[in-house]
Short mmCIF file of N, CA and C in Angstrom, two decimals:
data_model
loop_
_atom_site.label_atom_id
_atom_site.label_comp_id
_atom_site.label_asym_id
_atom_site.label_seq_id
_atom_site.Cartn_x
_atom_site.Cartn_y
_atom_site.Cartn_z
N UNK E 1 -10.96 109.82 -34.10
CA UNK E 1 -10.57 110.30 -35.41
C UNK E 1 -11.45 109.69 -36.50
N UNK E 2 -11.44 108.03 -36.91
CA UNK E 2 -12.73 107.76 -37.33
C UNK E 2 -13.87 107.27 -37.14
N UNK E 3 -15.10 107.10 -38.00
CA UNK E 3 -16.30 107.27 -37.12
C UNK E 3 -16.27 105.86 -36.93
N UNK E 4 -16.63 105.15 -36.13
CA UNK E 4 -16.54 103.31 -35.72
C UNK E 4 -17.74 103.18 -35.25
N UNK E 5 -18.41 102.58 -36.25
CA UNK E 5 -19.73 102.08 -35.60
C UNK E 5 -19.97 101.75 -34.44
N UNK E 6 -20.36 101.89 -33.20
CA UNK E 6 -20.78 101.56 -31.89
C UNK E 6 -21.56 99.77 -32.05
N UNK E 7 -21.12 99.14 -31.06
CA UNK E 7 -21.41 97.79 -30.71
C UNK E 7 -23.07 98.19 -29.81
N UNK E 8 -23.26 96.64 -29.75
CA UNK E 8 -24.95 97.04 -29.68
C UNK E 8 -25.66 97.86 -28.71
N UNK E 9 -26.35 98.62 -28.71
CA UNK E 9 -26.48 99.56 -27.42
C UNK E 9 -27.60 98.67 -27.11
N UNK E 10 -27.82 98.23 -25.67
CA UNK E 10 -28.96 97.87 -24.79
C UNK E 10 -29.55 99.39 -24.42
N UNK E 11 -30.64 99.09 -24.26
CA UNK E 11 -32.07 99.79 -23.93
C UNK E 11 -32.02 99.20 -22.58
N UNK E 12 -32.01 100.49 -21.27
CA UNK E 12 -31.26 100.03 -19.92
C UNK E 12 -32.83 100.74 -19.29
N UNK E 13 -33.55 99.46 -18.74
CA UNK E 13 -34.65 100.73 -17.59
C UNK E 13 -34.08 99.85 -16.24
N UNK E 14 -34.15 100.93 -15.37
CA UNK E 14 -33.88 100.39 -13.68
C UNK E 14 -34.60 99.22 -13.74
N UNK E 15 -34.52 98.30 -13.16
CA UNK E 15 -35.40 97.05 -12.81
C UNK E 15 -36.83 97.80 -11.68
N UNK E 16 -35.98 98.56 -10.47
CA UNK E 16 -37.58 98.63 -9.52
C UNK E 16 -37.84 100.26 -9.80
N UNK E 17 -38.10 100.68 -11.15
CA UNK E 17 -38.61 101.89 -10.93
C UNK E 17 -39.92 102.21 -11.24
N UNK E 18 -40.14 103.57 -10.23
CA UNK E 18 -41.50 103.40 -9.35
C UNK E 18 -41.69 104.98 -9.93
N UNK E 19 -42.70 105.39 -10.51
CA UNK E 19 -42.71 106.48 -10.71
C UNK E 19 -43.04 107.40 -9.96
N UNK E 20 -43.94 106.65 -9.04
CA UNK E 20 -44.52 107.62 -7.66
C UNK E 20 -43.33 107.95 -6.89
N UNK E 21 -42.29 106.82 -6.90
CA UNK E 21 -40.77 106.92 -6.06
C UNK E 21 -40.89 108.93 -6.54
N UNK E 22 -40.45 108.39 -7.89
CA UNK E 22 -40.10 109.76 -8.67
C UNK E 22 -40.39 110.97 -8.35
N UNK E 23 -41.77 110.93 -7.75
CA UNK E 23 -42.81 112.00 -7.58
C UNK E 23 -42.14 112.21 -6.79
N UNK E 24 -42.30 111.84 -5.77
CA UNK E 24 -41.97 111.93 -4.46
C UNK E 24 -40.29 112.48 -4.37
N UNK E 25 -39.45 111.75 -4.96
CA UNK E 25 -38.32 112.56 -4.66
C UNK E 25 -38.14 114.09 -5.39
N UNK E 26 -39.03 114.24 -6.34
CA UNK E 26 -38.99 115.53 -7.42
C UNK E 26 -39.67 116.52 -5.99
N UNK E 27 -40.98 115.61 -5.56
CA UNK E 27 -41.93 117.21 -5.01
C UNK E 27 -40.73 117.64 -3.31
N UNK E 28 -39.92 116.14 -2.72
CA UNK E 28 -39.14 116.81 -1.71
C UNK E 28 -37.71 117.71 -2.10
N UNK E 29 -37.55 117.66 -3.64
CA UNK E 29 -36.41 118.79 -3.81
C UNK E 29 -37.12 120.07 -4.38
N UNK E 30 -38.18 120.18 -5.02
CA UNK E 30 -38.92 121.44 -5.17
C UNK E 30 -38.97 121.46 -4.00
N UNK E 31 -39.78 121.49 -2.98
CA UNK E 31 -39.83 121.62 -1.79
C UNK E 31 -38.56 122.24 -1.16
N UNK E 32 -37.58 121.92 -1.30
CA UNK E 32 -36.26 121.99 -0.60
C UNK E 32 -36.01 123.17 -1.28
N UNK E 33 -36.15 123.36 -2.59
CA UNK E 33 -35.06 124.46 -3.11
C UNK E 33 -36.59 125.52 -2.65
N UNK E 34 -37.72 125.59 -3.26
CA UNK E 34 -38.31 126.61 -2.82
C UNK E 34 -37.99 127.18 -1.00
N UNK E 35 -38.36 126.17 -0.22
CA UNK E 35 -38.76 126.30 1.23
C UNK E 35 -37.51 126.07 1.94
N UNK E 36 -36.84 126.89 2.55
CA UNK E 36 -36.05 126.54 3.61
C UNK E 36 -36.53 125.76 4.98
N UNK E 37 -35.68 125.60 5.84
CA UNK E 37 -36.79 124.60 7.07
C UNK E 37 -37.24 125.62 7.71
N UNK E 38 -38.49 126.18 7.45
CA UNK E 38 -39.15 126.81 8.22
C UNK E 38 -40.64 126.14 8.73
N UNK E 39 -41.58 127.02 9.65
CA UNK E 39 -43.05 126.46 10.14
C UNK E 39 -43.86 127.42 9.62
N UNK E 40 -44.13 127.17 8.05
CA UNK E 40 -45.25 128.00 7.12
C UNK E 40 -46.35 127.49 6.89
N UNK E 41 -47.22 127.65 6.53
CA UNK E 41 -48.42 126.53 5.70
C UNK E 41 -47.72 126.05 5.06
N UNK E 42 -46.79 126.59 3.83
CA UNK E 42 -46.31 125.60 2.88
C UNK E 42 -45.75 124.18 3.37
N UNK E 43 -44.34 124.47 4.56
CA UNK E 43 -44.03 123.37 5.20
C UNK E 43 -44.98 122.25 5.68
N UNK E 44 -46.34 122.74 6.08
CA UNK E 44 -47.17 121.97 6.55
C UNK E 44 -47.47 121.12 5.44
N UNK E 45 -48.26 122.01 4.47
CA UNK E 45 -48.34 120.74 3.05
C UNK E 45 -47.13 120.17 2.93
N UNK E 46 -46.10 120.59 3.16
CA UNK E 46 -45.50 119.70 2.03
C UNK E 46 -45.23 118.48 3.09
N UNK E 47 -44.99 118.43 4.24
CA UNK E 47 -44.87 117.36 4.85
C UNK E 47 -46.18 116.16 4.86
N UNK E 48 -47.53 117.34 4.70
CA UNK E 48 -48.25 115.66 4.59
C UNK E 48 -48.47 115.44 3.27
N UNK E 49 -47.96 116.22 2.28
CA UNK E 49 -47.86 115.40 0.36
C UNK E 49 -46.35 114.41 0.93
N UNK E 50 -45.42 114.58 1.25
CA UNK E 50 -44.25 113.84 1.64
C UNK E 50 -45.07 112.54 1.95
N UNK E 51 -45.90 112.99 3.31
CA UNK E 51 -46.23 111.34 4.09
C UNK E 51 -46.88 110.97 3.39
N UNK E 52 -47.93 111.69 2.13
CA UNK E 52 -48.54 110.88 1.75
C UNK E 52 -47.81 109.97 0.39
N UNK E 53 -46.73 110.11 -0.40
CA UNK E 53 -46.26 109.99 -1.09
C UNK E 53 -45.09 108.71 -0.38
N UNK E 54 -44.90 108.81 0.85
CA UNK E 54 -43.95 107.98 1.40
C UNK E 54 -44.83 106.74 1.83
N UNK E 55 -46.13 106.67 2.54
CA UNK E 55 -47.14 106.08 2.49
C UNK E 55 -47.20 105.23 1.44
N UNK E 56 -47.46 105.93 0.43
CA UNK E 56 -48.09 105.52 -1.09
C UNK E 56 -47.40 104.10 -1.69
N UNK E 57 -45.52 104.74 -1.33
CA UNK E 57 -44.18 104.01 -1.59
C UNK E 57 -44.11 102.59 -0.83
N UNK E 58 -44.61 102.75 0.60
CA UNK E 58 -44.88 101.87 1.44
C UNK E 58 -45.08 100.68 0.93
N UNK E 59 -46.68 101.41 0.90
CA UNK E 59 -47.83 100.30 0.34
C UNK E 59 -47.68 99.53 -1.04
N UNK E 60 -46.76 100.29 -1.72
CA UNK E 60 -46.56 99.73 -3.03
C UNK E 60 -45.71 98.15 -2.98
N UNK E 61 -44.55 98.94 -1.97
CA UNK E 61 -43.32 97.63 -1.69
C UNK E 61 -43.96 96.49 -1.02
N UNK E 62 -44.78 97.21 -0.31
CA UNK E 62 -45.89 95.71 0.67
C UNK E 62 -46.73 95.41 -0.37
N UNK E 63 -47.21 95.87 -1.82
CA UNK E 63 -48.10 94.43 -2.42
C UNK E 63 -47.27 93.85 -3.33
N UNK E 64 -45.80 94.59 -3.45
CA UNK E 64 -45.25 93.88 -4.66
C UNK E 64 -44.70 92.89 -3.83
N UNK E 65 -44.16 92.91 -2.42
CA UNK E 65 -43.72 91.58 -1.91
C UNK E 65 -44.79 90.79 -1.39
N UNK E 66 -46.07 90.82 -1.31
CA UNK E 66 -47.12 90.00 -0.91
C UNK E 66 -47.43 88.96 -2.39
N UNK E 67 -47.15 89.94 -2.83
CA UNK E 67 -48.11 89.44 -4.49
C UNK E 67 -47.59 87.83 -5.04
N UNK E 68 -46.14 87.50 -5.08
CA UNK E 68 -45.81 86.14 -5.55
C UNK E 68 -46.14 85.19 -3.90
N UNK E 69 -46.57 85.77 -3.21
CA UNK E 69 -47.02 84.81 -2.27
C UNK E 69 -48.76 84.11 -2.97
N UNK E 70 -49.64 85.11 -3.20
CA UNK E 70 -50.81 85.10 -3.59
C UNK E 70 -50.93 83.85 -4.53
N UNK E 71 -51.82 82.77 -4.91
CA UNK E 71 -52.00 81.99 -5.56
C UNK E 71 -53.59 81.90 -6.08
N UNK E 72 -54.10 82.53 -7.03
CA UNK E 72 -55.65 82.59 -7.48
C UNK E 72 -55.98 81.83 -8.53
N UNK E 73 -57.23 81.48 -8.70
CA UNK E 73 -57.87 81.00 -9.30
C UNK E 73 -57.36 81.14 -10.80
N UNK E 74 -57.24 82.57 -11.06
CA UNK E 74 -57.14 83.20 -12.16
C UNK E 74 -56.03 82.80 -12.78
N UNK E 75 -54.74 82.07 -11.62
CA UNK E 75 -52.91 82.18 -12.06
C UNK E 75 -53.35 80.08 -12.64
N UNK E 76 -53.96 79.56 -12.31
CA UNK E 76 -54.18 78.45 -12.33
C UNK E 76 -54.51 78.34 -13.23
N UNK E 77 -55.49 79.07 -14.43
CA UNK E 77 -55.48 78.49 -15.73
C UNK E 77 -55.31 79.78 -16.70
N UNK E 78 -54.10 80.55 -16.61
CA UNK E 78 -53.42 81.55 -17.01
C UNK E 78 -52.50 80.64 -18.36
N UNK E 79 -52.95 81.39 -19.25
CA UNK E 79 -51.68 80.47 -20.42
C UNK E 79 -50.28 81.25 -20.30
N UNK E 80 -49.57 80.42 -20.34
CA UNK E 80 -47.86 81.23 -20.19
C UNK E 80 -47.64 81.05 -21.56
N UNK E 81 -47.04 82.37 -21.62
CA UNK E 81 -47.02 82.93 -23.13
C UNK E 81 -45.06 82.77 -23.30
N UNK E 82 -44.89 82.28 -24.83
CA UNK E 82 -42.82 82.38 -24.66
C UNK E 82 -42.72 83.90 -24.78
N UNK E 83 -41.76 84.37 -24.32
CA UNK E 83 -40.89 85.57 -23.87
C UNK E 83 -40.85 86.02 -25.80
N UNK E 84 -41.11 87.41 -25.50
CA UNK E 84 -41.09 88.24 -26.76
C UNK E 84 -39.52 88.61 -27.21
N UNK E 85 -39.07 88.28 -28.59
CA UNK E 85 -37.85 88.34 -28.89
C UNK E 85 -37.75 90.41 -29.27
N UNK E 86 -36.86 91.18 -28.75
CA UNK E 86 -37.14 92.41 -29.41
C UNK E 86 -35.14 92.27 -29.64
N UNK E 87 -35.32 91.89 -31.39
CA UNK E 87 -33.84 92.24 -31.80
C UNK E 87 -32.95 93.19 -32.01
N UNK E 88 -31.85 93.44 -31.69
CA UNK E 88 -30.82 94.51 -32.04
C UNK E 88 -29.84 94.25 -32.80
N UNK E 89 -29.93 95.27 -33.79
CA UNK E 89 -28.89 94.43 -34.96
C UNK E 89 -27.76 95.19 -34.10
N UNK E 90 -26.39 94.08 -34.38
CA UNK E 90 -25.15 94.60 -33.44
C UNK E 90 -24.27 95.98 -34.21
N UNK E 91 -24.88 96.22 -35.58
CA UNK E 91 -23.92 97.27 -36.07
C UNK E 91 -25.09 97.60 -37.10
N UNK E 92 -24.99 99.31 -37.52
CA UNK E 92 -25.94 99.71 -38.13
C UNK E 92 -25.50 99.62 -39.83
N UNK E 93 -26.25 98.63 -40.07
CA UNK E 93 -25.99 98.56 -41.72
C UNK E 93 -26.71 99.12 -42.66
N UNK E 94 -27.87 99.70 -42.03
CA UNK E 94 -28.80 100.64 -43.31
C UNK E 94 -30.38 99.67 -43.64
N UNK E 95 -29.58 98.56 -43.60
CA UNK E 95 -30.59 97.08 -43.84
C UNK E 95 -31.60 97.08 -42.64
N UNK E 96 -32.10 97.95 -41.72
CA UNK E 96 -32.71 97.34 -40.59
C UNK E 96 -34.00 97.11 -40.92
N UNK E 97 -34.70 97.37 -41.81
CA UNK E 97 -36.23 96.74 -42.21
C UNK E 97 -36.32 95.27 -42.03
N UNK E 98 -35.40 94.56 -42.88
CA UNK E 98 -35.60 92.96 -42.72
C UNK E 98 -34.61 92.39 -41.62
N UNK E 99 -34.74 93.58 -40.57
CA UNK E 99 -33.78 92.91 -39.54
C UNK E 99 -34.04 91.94 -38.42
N UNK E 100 -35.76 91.75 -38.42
CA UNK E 100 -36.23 91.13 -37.44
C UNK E 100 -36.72 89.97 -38.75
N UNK E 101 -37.08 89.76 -39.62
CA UNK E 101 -37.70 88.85 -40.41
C UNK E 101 -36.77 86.94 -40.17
N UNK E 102 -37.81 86.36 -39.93
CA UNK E 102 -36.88 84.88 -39.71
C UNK E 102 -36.54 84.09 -40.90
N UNK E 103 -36.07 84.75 -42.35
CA UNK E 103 -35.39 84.29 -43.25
C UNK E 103 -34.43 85.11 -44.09
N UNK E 104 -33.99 86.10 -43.22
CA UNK E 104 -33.02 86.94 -43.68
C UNK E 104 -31.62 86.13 -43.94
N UNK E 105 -31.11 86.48 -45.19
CA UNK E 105 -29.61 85.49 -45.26
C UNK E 105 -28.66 87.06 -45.22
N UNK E 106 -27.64 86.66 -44.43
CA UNK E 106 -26.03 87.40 -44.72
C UNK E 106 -25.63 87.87 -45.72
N UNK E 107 -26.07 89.27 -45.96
CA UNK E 107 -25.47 89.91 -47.15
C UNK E 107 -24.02 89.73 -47.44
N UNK E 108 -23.31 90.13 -46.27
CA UNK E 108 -21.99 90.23 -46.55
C UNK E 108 -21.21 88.75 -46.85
N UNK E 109 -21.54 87.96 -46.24
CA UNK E 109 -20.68 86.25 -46.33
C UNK E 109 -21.70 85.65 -47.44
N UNK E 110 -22.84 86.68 -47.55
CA UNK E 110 -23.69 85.47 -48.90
C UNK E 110 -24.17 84.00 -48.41
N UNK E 111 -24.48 84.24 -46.99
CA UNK E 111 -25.06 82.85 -46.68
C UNK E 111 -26.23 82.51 -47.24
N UNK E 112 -27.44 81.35 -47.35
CA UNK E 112 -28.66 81.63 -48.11
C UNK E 112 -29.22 80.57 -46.74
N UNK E 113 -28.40 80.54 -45.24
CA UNK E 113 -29.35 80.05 -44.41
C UNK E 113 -29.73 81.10 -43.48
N UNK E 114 -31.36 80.85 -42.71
CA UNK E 114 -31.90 81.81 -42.12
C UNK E 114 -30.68 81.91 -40.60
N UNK E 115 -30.86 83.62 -40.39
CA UNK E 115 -30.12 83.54 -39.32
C UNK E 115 -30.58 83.21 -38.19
N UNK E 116 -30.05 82.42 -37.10
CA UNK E 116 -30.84 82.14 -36.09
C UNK E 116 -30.26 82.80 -34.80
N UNK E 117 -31.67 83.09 -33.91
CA UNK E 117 -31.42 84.18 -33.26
C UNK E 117 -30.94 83.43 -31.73
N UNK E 118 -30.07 83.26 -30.90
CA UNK E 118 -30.42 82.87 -29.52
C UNK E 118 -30.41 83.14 -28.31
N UNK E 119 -30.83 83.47 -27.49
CA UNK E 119 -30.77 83.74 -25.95
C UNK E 119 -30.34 85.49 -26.63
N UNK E 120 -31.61 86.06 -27.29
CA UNK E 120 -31.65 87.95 -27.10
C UNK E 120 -33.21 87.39 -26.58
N UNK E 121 -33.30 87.32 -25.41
CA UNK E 121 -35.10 87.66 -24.80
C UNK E 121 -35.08 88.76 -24.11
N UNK E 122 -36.36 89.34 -23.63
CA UNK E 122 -36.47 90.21 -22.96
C UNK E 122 -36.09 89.80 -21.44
N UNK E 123 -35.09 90.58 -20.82
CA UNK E 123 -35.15 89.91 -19.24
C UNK E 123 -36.53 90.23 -18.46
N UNK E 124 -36.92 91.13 -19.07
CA UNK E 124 -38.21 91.84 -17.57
C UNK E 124 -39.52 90.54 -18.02
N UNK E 125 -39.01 89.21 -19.21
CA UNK E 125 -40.13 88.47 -19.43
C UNK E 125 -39.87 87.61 -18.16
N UNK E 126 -40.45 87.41 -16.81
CA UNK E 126 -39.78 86.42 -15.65
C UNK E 126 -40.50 84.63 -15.71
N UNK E 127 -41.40 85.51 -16.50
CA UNK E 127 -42.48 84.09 -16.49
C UNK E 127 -42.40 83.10 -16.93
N UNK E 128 -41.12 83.44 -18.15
CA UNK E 128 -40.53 82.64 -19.22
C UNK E 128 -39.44 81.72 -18.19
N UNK E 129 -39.04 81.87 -17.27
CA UNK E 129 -37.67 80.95 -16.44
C UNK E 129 -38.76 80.50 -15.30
N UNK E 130 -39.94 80.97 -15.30
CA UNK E 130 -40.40 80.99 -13.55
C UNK E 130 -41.12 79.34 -13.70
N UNK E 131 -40.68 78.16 -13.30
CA UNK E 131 -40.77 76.73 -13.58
C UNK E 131 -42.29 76.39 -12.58
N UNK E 132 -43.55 75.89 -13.30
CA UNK E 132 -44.81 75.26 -12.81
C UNK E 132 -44.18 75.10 -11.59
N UNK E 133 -44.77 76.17 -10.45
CA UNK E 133 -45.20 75.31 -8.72
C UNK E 133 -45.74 74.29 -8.88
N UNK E 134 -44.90 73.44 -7.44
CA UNK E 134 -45.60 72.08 -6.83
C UNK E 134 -46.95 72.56 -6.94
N UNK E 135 -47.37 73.16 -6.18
CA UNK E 135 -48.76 73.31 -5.55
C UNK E 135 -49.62 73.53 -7.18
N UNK E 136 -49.23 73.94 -7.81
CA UNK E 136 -50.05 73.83 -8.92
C UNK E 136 -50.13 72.31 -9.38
N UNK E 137 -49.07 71.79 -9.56
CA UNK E 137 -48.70 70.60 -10.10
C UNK E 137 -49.65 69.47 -9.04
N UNK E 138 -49.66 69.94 -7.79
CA UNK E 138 -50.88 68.76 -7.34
C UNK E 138 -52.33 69.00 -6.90
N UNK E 139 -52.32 70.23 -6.96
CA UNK E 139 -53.69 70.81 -7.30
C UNK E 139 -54.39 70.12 -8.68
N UNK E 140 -53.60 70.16 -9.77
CA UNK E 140 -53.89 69.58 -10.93
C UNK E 140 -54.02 67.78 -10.78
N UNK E 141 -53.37 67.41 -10.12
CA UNK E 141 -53.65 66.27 -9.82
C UNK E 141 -54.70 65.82 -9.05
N UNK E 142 -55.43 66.45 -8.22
CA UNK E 142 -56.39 66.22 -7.37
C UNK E 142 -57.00 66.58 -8.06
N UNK E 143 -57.60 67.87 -9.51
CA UNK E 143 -59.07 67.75 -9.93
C UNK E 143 -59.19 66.46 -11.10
N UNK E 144 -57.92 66.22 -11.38
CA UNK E 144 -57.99 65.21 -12.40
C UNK E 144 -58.26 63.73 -11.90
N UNK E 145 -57.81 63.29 -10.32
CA UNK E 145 -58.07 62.14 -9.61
C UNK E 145 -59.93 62.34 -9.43
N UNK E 146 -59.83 63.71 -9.04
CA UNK E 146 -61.33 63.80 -8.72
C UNK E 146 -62.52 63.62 -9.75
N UNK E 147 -62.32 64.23 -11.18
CA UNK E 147 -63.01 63.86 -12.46
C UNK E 147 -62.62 62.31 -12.70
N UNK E 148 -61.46 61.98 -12.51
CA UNK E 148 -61.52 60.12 -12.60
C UNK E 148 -62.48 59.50 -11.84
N UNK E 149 -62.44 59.94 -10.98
CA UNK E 149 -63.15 58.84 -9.48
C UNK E 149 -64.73 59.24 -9.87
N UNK E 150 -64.78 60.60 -10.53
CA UNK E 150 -66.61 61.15 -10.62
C UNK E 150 -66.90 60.13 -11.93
N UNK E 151 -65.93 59.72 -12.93
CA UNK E 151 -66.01 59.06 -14.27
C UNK E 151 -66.64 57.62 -13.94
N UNK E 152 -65.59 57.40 -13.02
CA UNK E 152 -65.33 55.33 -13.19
C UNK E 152 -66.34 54.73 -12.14
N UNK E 153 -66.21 56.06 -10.67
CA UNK E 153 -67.17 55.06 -9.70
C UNK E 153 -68.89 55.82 -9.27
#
């Protein structure tokens, strides 16, 4: 009956979505609704766009689970960046221009301190929780023993 502002809407993406997934399930229901199970040329393509698309899916899941095994050169002097804040004001007040600014005061209570923002990060930032590996941590110690020992002896 009246209109009630809505509480904060999150911005929702699947965590593992794969667009090729996508493909692939779109071209086996075209497929389906055009082609009944018959032995046409069409059936023929479409089974090896299928394998190749199921293939594709495969290979994808095998480098995304290989990949945090991998340790390169490149991850070793990678700067870790802090997690990007993207704010949502919890109710729409009209005000959203200075809604991200870090000295906005409370119109309504008339506060004149900045508001402070905490724990809104992005979750898909992982890098931001993911804590320095050992193996980095004594890797770093061995080139730094090793520049000592090249220094002193």
């Amino acid at each position: 009956m009246f209109e009630v502002p809505k509480p904060r809407q999150f911005r929702y993406t699947p965590r593992f979505y794969d667009p090729e997934k996508e493909r692939w399930e779109a071209l086996k229901k075209k497929y389906a609704d055009e082609h009944p199970a018959d032995d046409t040329p069409a059936a023929v393509s479409e089974s090896d766009e299928l394998a190749y698309f199921e293939e594709r899916v495969r290979q994808l899941e095998r480098n995304k689970r290989q990949q945090p095994a991998k340790l390169g050169w490149r991850d070793l002097f990678r700067k870790r960046t802090m997690p990007q804040f993207h704010y949502t004001p919890r109710f729409n007040t009209g005000d959203l221009s200075d809604a991200g600014s870090d000295n906005t005061a409370d119109t309504t209570t008339g506060l004149r301190r900045p508001i402070k923002i905490r724990r809104r990060f992005n979750i898909d930032d992982e890098d931001y929780f993911k804590p320095v590996s050992g193996t980095r941590i004594i890797l770093y110690c061995f080139i730094v023993c090793l520049l000592l020992y090249w220094i002193f002896f």
